[in-house]
Tab-separated table of C-alpha atoms in Angstrom:
chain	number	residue	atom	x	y	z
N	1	UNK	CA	20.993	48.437	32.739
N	2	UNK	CA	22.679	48.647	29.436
N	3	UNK	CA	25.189	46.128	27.466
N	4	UNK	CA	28.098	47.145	25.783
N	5	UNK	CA	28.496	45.665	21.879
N	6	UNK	CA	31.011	46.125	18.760
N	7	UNK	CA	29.983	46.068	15.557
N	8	UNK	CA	32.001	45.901	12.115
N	9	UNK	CA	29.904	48.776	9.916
N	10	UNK	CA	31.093	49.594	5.912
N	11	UNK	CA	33.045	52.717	5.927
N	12	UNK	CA	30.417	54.816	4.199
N	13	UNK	CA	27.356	53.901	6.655
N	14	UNK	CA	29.581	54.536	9.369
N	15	UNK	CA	30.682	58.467	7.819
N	16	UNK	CA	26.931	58.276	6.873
N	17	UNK	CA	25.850	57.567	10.644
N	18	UNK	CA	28.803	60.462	11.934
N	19	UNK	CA	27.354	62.917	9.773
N	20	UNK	CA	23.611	62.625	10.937
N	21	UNK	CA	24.908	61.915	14.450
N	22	UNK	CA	26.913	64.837	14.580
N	23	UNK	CA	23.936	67.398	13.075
N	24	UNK	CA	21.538	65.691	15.891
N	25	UNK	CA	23.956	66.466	18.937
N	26	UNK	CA	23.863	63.551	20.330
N	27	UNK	CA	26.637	61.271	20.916
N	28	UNK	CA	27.339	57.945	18.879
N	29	UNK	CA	25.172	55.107	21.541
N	30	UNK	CA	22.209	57.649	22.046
N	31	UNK	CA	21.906	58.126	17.907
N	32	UNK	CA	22.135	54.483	17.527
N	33	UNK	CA	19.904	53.733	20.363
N	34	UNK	CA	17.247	55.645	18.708
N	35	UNK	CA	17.877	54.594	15.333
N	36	UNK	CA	17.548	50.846	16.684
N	37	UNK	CA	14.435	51.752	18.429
N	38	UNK	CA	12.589	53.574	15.315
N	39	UNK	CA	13.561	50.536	13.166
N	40	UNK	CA	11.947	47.985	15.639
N	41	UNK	CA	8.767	50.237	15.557
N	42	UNK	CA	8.506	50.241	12.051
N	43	UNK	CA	9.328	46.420	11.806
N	44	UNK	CA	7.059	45.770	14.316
N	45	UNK	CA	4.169	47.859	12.293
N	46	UNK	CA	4.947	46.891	9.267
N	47	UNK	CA	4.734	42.581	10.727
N	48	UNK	CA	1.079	43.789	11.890
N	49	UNK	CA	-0.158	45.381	8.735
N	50	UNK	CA	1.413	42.072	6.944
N	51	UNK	CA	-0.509	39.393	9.397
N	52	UNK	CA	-3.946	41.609	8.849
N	53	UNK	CA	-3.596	41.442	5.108
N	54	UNK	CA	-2.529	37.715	5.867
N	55	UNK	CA	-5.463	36.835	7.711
N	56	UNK	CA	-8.130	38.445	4.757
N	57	UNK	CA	-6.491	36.411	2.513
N	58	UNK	CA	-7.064	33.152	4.756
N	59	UNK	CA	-10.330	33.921	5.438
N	60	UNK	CA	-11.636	36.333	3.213
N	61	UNK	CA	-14.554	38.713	3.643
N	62	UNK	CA	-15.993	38.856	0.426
N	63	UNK	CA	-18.882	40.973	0.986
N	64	UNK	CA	-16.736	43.827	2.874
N	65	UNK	CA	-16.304	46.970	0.341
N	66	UNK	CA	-13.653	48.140	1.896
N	67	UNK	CA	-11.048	45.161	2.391
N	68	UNK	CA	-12.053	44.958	-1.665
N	69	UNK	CA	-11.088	47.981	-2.106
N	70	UNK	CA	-8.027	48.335	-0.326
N	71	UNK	CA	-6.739	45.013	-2.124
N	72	UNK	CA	-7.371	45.955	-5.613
N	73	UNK	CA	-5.571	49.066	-5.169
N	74	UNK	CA	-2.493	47.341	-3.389
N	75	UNK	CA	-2.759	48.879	-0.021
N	76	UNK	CA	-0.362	46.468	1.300
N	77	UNK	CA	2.462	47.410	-1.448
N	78	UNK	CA	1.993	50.966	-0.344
N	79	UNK	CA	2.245	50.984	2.991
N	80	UNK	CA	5.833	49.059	2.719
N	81	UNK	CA	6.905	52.166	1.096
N	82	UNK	CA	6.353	54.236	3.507
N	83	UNK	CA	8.427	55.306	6.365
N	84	UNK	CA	6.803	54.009	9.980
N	85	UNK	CA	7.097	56.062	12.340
N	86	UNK	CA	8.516	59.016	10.256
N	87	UNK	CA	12.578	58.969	10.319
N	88	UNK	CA	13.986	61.797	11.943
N	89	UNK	CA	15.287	64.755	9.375
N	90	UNK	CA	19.003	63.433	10.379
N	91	UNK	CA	18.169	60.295	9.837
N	92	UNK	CA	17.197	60.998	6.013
N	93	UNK	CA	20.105	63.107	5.516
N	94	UNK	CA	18.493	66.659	5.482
């Protein structure tokens, strides 16, 4: 079952959107469908590396190398950077 929804988008994401739409093939609900989807995923990661940092910092393993490690060098600022899942090519505007 699907629902049908309008949305008000700023000029340029919308030519934005056509352009990568168009180079996919696919038509305008299947590119948004998708690009809905991937940005749940990555939310959704991205909320579960947050609560596991979270948690060592409520109740901190002090003797584990590793978690030591990983905080000192930011780990947690890094992985926000980074794209989860990968975006598709027309998605980054390749």
């Amino acid at each position: 079952m699907t629902k049908k929804t309008a949305i008000s988008l700023p000029d340029d994401l919308f030519r934005d959107i056509e352009r990568a739409r168009k180079r996919s093939k696919k038509d305008r609900s299947a590119w948004i469908q998708e690009a809905a989807s991937d940005y749940l995923k990555r939310k959704t990661m991205q909320e579960k590396i947050d609560a596991y940092f979270e948690g060592y910092r409520r109740f901190p393993d002090g003797d584990d190398p590793d978690f030591i490690a990983l905080e000192k060098i930011g780990i947690e600022d890094a992985a926000s950077d980074e794209e989860w899942p990968e975006a598709p090519d027309d998605a980054k505007g390749n």
